[in-house]
CSV table of C-alpha atoms and ligand atoms in Angstrom, one decimal:
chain,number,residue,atom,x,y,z
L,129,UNK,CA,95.5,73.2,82.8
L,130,UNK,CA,95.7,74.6,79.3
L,131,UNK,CA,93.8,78.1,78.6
L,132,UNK,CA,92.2,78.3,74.9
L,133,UNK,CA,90.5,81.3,75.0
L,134,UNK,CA,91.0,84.9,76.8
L,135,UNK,CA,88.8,87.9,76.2
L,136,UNK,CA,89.9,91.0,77.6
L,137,UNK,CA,86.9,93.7,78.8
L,138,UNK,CA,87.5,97.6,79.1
L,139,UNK,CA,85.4,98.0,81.8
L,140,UNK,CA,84.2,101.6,82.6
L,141,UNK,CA,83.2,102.6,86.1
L,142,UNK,CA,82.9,105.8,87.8
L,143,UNK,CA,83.4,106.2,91.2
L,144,UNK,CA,80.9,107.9,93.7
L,145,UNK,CA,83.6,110.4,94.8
L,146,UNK,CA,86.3,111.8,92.7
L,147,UNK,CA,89.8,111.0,94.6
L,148,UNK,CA,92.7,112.7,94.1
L,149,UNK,CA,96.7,112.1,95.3
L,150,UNK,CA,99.8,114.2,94.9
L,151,UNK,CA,100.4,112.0,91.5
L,152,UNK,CA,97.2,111.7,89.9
L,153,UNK,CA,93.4,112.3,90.1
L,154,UNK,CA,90.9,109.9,89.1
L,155,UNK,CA,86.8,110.6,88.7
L,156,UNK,CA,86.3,107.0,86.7
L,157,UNK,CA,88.7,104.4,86.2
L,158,UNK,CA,89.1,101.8,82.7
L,159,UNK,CA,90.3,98.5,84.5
L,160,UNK,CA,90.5,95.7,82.0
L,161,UNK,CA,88.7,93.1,82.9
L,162,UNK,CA,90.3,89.2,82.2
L,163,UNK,CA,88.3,86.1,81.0
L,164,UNK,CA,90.4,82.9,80.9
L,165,UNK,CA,88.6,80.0,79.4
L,166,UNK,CA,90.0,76.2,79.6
L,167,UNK,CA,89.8,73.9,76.7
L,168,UNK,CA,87.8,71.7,79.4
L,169,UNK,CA,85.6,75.0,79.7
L,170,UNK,CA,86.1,75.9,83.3
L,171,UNK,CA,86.8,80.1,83.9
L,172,UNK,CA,88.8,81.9,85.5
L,173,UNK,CA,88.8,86.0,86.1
L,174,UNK,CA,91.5,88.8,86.2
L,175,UNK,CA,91.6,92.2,86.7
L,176,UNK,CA,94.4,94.9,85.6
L,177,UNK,CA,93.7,97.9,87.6
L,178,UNK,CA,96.2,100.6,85.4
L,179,UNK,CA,95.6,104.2,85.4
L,180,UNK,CA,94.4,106.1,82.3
L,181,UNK,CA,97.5,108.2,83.0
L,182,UNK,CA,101.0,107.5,83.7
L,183,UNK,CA,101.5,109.4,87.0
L,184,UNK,CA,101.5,106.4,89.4
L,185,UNK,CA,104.0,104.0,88.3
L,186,UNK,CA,104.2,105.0,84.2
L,187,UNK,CA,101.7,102.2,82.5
L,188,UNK,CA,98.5,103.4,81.4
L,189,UNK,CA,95.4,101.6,80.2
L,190,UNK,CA,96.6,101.3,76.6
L,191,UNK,CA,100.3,100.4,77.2
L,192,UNK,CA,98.5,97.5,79.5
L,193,UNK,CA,96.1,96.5,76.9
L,194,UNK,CA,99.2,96.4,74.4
L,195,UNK,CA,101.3,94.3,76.3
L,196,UNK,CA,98.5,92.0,77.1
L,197,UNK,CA,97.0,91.3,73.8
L,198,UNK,CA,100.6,91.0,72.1
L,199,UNK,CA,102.7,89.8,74.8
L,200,UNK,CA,100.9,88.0,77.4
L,201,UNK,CA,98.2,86.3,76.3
L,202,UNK,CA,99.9,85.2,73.2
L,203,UNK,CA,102.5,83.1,74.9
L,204,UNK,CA,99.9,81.2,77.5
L,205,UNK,CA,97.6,80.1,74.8
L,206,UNK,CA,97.2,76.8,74.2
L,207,UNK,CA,100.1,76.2,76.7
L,208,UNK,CA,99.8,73.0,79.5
L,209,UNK,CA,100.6,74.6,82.9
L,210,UNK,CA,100.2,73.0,87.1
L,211,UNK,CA,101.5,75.4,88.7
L,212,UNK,CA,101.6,79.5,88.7
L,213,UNK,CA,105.2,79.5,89.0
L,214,UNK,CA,104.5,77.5,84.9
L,215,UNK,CA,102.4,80.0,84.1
L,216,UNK,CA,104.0,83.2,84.6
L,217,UNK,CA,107.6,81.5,83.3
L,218,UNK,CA,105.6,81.8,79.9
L,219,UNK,CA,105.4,85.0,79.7
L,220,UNK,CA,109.0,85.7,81.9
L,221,UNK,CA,110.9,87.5,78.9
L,222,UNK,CA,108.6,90.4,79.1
L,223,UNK,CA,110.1,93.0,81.2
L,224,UNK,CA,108.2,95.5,83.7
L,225,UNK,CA,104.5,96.0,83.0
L,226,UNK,CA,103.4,94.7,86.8
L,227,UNK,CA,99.3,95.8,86.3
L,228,UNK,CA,99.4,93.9,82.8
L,229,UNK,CA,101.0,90.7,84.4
L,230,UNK,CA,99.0,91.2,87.6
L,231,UNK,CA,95.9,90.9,85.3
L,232,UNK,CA,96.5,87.3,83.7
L,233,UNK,CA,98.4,86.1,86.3
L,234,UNK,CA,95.0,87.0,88.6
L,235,UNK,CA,93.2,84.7,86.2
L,236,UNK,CA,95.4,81.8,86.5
L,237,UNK,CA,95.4,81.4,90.1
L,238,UNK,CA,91.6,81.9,90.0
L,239,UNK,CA,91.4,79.2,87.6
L,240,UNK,CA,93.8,76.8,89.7
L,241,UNK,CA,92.1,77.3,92.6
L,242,UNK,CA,88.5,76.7,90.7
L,243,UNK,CA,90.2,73.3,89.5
L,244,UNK,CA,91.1,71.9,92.9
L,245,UNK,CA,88.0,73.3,94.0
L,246,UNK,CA,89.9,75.4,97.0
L,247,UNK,CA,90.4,79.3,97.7
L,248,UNK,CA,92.9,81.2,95.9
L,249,UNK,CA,93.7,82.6,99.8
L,250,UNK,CA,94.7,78.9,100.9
L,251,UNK,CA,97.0,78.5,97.7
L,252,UNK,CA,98.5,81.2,99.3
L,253,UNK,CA,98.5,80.0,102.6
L,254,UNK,CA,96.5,82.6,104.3
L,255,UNK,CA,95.6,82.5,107.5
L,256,UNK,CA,93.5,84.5,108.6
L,257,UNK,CA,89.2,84.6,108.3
L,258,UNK,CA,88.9,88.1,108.1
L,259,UNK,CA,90.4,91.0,107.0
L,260,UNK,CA,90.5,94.6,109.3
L,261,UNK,CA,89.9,97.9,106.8
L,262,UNK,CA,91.1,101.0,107.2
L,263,UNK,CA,89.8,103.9,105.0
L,264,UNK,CA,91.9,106.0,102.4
L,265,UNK,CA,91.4,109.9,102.0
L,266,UNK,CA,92.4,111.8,98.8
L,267,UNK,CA,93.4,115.3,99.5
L,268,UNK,CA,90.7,117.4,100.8
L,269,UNK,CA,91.4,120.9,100.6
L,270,UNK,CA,88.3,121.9,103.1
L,271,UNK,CA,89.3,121.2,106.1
L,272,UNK,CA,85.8,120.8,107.7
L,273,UNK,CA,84.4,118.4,105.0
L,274,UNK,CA,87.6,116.2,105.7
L,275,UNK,CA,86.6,115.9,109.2
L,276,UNK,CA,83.2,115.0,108.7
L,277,UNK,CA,84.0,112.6,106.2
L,278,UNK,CA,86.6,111.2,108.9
L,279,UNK,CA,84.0,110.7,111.4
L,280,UNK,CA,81.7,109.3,109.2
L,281,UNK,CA,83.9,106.2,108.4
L,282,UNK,CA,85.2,106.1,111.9
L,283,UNK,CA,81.4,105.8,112.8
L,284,UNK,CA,81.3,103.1,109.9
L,285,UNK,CA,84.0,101.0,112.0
L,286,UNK,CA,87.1,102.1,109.8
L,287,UNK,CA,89.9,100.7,112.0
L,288,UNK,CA,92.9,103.2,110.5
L,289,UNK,CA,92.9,106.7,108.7
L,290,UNK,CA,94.8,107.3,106.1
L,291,UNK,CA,95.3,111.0,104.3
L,292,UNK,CA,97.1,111.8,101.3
L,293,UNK,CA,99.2,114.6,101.6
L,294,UNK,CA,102.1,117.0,99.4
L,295,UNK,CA,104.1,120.1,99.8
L,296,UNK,CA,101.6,122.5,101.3
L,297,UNK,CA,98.7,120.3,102.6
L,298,UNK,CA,100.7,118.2,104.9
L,299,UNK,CA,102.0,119.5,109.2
L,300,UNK,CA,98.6,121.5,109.2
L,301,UNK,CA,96.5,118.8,107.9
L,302,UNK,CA,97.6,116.6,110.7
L,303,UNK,CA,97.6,118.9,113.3
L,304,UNK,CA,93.8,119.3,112.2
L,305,UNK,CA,92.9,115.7,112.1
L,306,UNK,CA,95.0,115.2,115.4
L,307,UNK,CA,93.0,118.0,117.2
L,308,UNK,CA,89.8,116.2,116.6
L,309,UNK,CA,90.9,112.6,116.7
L,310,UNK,CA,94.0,112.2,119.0
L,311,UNK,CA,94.1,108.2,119.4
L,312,UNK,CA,93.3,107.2,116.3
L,313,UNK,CA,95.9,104.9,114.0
L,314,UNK,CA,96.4,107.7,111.8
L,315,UNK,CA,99.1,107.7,108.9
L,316,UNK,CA,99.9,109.9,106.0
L,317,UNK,CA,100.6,109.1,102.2
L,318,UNK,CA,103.1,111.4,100.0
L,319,UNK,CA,103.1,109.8,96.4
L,320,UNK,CA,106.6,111.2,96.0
L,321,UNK,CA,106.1,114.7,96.4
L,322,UNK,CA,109.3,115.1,98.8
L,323,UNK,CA,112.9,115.2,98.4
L,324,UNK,CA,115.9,115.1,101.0
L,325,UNK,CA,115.7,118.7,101.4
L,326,UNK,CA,112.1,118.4,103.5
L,327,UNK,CA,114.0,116.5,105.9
L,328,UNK,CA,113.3,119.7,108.7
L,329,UNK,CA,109.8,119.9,107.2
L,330,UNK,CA,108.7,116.1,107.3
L,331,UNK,CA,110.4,116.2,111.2
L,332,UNK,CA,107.9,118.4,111.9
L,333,UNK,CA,105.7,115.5,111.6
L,334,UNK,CA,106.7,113.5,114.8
L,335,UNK,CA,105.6,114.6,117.6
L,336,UNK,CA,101.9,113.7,116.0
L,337,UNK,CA,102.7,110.0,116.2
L,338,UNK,CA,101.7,109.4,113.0
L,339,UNK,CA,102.4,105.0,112.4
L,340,UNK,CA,103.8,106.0,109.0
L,341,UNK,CA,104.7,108.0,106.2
L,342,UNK,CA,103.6,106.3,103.1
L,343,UNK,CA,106.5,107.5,100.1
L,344,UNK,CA,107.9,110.1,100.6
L,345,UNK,CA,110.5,110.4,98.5
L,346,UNK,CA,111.2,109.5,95.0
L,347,UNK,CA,109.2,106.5,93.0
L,348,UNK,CA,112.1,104.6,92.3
L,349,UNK,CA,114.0,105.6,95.4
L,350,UNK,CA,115.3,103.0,98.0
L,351,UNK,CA,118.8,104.7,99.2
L,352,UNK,CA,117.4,108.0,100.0
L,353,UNK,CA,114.9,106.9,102.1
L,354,UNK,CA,117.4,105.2,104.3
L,355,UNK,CA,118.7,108.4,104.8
L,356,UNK,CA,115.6,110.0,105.5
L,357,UNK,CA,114.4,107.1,108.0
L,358,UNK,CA,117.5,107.9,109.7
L,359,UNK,CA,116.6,111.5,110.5
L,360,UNK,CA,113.0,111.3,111.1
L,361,UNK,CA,111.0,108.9,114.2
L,362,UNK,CA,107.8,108.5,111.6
L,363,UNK,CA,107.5,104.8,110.6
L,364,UNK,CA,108.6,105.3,106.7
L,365,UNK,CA,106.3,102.9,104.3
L,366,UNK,CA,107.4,102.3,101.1
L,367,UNK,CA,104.8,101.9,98.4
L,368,UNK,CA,105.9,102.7,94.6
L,369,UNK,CA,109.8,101.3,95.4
L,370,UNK,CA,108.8,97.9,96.1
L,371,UNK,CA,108.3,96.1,93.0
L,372,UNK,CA,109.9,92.9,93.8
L,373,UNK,CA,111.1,90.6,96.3
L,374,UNK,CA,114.7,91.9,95.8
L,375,UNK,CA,113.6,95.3,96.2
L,376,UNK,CA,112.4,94.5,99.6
L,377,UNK,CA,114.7,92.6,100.9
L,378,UNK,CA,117.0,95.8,99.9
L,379,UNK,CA,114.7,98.7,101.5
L,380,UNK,CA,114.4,96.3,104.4
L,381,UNK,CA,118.9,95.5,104.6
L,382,UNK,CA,119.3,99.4,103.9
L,383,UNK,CA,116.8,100.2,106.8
L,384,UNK,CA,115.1,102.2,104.4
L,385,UNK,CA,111.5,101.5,106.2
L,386,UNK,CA,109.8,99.9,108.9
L,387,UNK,CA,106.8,99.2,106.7
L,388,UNK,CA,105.9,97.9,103.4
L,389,UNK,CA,102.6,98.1,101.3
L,390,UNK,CA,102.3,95.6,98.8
L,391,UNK,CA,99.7,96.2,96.0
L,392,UNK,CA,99.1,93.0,93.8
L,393,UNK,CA,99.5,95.2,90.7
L,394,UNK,CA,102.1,97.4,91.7
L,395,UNK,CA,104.4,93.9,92.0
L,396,UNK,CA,102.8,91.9,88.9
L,397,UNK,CA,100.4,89.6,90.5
L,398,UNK,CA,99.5,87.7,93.8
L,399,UNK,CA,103.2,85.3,93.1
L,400,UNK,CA,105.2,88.3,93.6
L,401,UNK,CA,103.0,89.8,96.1
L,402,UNK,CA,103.5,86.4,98.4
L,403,UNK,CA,107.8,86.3,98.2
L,404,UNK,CA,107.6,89.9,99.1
L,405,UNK,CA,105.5,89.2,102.3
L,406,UNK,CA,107.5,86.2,102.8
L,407,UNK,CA,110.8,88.3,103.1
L,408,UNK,CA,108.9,90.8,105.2
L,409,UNK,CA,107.6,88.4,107.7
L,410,UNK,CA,109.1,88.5,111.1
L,411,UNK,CA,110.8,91.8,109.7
L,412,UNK,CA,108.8,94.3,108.9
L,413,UNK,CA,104.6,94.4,108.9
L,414,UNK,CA,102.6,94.8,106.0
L,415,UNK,CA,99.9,95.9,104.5
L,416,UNK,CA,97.9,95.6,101.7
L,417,UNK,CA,97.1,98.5,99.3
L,418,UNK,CA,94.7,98.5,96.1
L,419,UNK,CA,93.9,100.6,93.3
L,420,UNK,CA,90.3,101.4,93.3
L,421,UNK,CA,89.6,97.4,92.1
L,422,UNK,CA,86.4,96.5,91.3
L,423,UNK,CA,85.2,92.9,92.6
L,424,UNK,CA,87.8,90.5,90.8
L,425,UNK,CA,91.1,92.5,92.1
L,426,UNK,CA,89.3,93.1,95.3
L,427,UNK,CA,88.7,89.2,96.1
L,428,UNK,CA,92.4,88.5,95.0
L,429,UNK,CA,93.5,91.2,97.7
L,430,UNK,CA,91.6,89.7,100.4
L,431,UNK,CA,92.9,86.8,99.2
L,432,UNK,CA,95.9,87.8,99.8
L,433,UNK,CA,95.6,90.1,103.0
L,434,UNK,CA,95.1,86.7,104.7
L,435,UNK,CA,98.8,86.2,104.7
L,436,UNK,CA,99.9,86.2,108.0
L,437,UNK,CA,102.5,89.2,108.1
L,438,UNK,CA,99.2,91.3,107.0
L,439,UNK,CA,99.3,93.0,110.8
L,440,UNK,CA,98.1,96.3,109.7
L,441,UNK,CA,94.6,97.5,108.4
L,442,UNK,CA,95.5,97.9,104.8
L,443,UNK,CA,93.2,99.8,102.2
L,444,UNK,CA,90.6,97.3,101.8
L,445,UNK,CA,87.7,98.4,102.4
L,446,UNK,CA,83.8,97.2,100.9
L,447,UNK,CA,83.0,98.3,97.2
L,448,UNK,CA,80.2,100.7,98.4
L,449,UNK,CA,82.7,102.9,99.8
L,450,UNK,CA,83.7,103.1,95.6
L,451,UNK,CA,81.0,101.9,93.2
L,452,UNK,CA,77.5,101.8,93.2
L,453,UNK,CA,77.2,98.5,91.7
L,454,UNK,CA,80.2,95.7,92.0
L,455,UNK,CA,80.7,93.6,89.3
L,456,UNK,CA,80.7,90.1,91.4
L,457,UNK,CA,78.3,88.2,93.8
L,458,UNK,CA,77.9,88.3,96.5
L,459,UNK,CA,79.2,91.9,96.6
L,460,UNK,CA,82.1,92.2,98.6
L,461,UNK,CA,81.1,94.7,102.0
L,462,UNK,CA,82.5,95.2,105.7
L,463,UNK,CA,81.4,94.8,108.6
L,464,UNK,CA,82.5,97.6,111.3
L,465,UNK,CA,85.9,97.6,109.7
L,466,UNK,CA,86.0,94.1,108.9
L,467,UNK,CA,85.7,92.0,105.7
L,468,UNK,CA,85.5,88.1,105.4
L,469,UNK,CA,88.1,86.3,103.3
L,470,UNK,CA,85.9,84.9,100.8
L,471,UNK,CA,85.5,81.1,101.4
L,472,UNK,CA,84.4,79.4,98.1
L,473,UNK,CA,86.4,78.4,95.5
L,474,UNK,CA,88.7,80.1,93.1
L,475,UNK,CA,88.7,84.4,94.0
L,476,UNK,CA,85.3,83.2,96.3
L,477,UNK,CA,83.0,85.6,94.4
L,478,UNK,CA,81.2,85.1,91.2
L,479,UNK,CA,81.5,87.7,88.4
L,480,UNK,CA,78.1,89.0,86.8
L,481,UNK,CA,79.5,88.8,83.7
L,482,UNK,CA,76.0,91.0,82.4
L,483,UNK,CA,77.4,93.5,84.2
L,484,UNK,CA,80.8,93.6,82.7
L,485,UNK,CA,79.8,93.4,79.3
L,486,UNK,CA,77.2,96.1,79.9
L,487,UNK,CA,80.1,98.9,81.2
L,488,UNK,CA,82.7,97.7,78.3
L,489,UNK,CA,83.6,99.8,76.6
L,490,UNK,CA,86.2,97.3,74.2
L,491,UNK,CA,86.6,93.7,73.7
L,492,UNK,CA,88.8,91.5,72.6
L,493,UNK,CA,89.2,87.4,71.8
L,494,UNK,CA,92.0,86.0,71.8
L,495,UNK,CA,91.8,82.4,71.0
L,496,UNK,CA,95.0,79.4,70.8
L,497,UNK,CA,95.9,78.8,67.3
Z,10,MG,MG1,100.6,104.8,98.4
């Protein structure tokens, strides 16, 4: 396999409902979109899901677009690779930057997989058919509009609730949702927004039997949280502290958690994303969490959600929920809280690639000298 050619796509879309977390707030996002060209013409997709801001994990659209054009395409150009482990040992001196990676390294297993003529989810060694969704609130501040939008997606098949929550909107925003739905798999989601000191605060949280608390502490925190596990019965998840395999396998020897999400970006691609469930497995369950992907990143997380240590209901759920167009075919939808691992080759989906260049808003070819 030897790429020749890689255009990168700004892609604007705006989401149907503005979302908002304790670290950021996002009305439309500028995901830059990946097209990885062969010299024997076959084509692969990518998708790097950054932020415009720097509020979840500190890269933003441009520093991603940077690093790309001048550090990670440049050294996979023209280059002979078989395997994904090749790949991304081109590009290994580069430190950090997981959405960048995640985006070409997306592309080469997409590509891979297209060449064999297999899924990228049975490279992977997935398992499973289908995936099950739960749904993802942003903080509501009305109360009553967060229950109706609850019920709604419940109605929809949604098989786990998740609400964001931060100093102020957290005990009483459970106790609300508990009051009207008191089975169902509910958990919360911090971003950070809490420090050692909310220990009596965030204990205030058992008795509602939440299965987790998504971050809680600090970003880059793994020791605190041990601490915090310690003192509180929630189920702590870690999100933003996991960025490798190592990190993992420390959260989960320091008893820092009983759960791990594992984004695809957050870790620098689907490679990283697979040793991390790996260590989990038999350990602690998983799930998997995205970042607003349109059709490309979405495919490569069902893709990899078919892992076997994917127990939970992660954040997957069908683009409708997001967009009002998705930028492959067929569009990737549930079915009463279920979605089907896609089942042709390469990500399984075909991207439109009308409608990418029609919502770019900047391009870029890079070609192999
Ligand atoms: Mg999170």
């Amino acid at each position: 396999m030897q790429i020749d050619r890689v255009d990168m796509f700004q892609v604007r879309k705006h989401l149907i409902n503005p979302f908002r977390a304790s670290s950021h707030a996002t009305q439309a996002l500028n995901h830059i979109v990946i097209r990885a060209e062969t010299k024997d013409g076959l084509v692969g997709w990518g998708e790097c899901s950054a932020l415009d801001d720097p509020y979840y994990m500190g890269e933003t659209v441009e520093t991603a677009w940077h690093i790309l054009k001048d550090f990670l395409v440049p050294p996979v150009l023209g280059r002979s690779w078989e395997s994904v482990e090749q790949f991304v040992a081109f590009y290994e001196p580069v430190k950090a930057n997981p959405f960048a990676k995640a985006g070409i390294e997306m592309a080469a297993w997409d590509l891979l997989a297209r060449s064999r003529g297999v899924t990228v989810a049975s490279l992977l060694g997935g398992t499973r058919d289908e995936i099950l969704s739960g749904v993802s609130l942003g903080i509501e501040r009305d109360g009553g509009r967060l229950i109706e939008l609850i019920t709604q997606y419940l109605e929809e098949g949604y098989r786990r609730v998740k609400v964001k929550i931060a100093p102020g909107h957290d005990v009483q925003v459970v106790e609300l949702v508990r009051k009207h739905f008191p089975d169902v798999p509910l958990m919360v989601d911090a971003n950070s927004a809490y420090t050692l000191e909310d220990i009596p605060h965030l204990r205030a949280l058992d008795p509602f039997k939440l299965m987790m608390i998504e971050q809680p502490l600090a970003w880059d925190d793994i020791v605190d949280h041990a601490r915090l596990q310690a003192a509180i019965e929630t189920p702590v998840c870690l999100d933003e502290s996991i960025r490798t395999a190592r990190d993992a396998r420390h959260a989960i020897d320091m008893k820092s958690c009983r759960v791990i999400n594992i984004k695809v970006a957050r870790v620098g691609g689907l490679l990283e994303a697979k040793r991390i469930h790996d260590v989990c497995l038999g350990k602690v369950p998983v799930w998997c969490g995205g970042m607003h992907d349109y059709g490309i990143g979405r495919a490569a997380n069902l893709a990899l959600a078919s892992l076997p240590g994917f127990s939970l209901p992660g954040d997957i759920s069908g683009f409708d929920k997001y967009f009002v167009e998705d930028v492959v075919e067929p569009p990737i939808l549930g079915q009463r809280g279920a979605i089907a691992v896609p089942q042709g080759p390469g990500l399984g989906h075909d991207v439109v690639e009308e409608r990418i260049r029609a919502q770019t808003v900047r391009a870029l070819e890079l070609r192999a000298k």
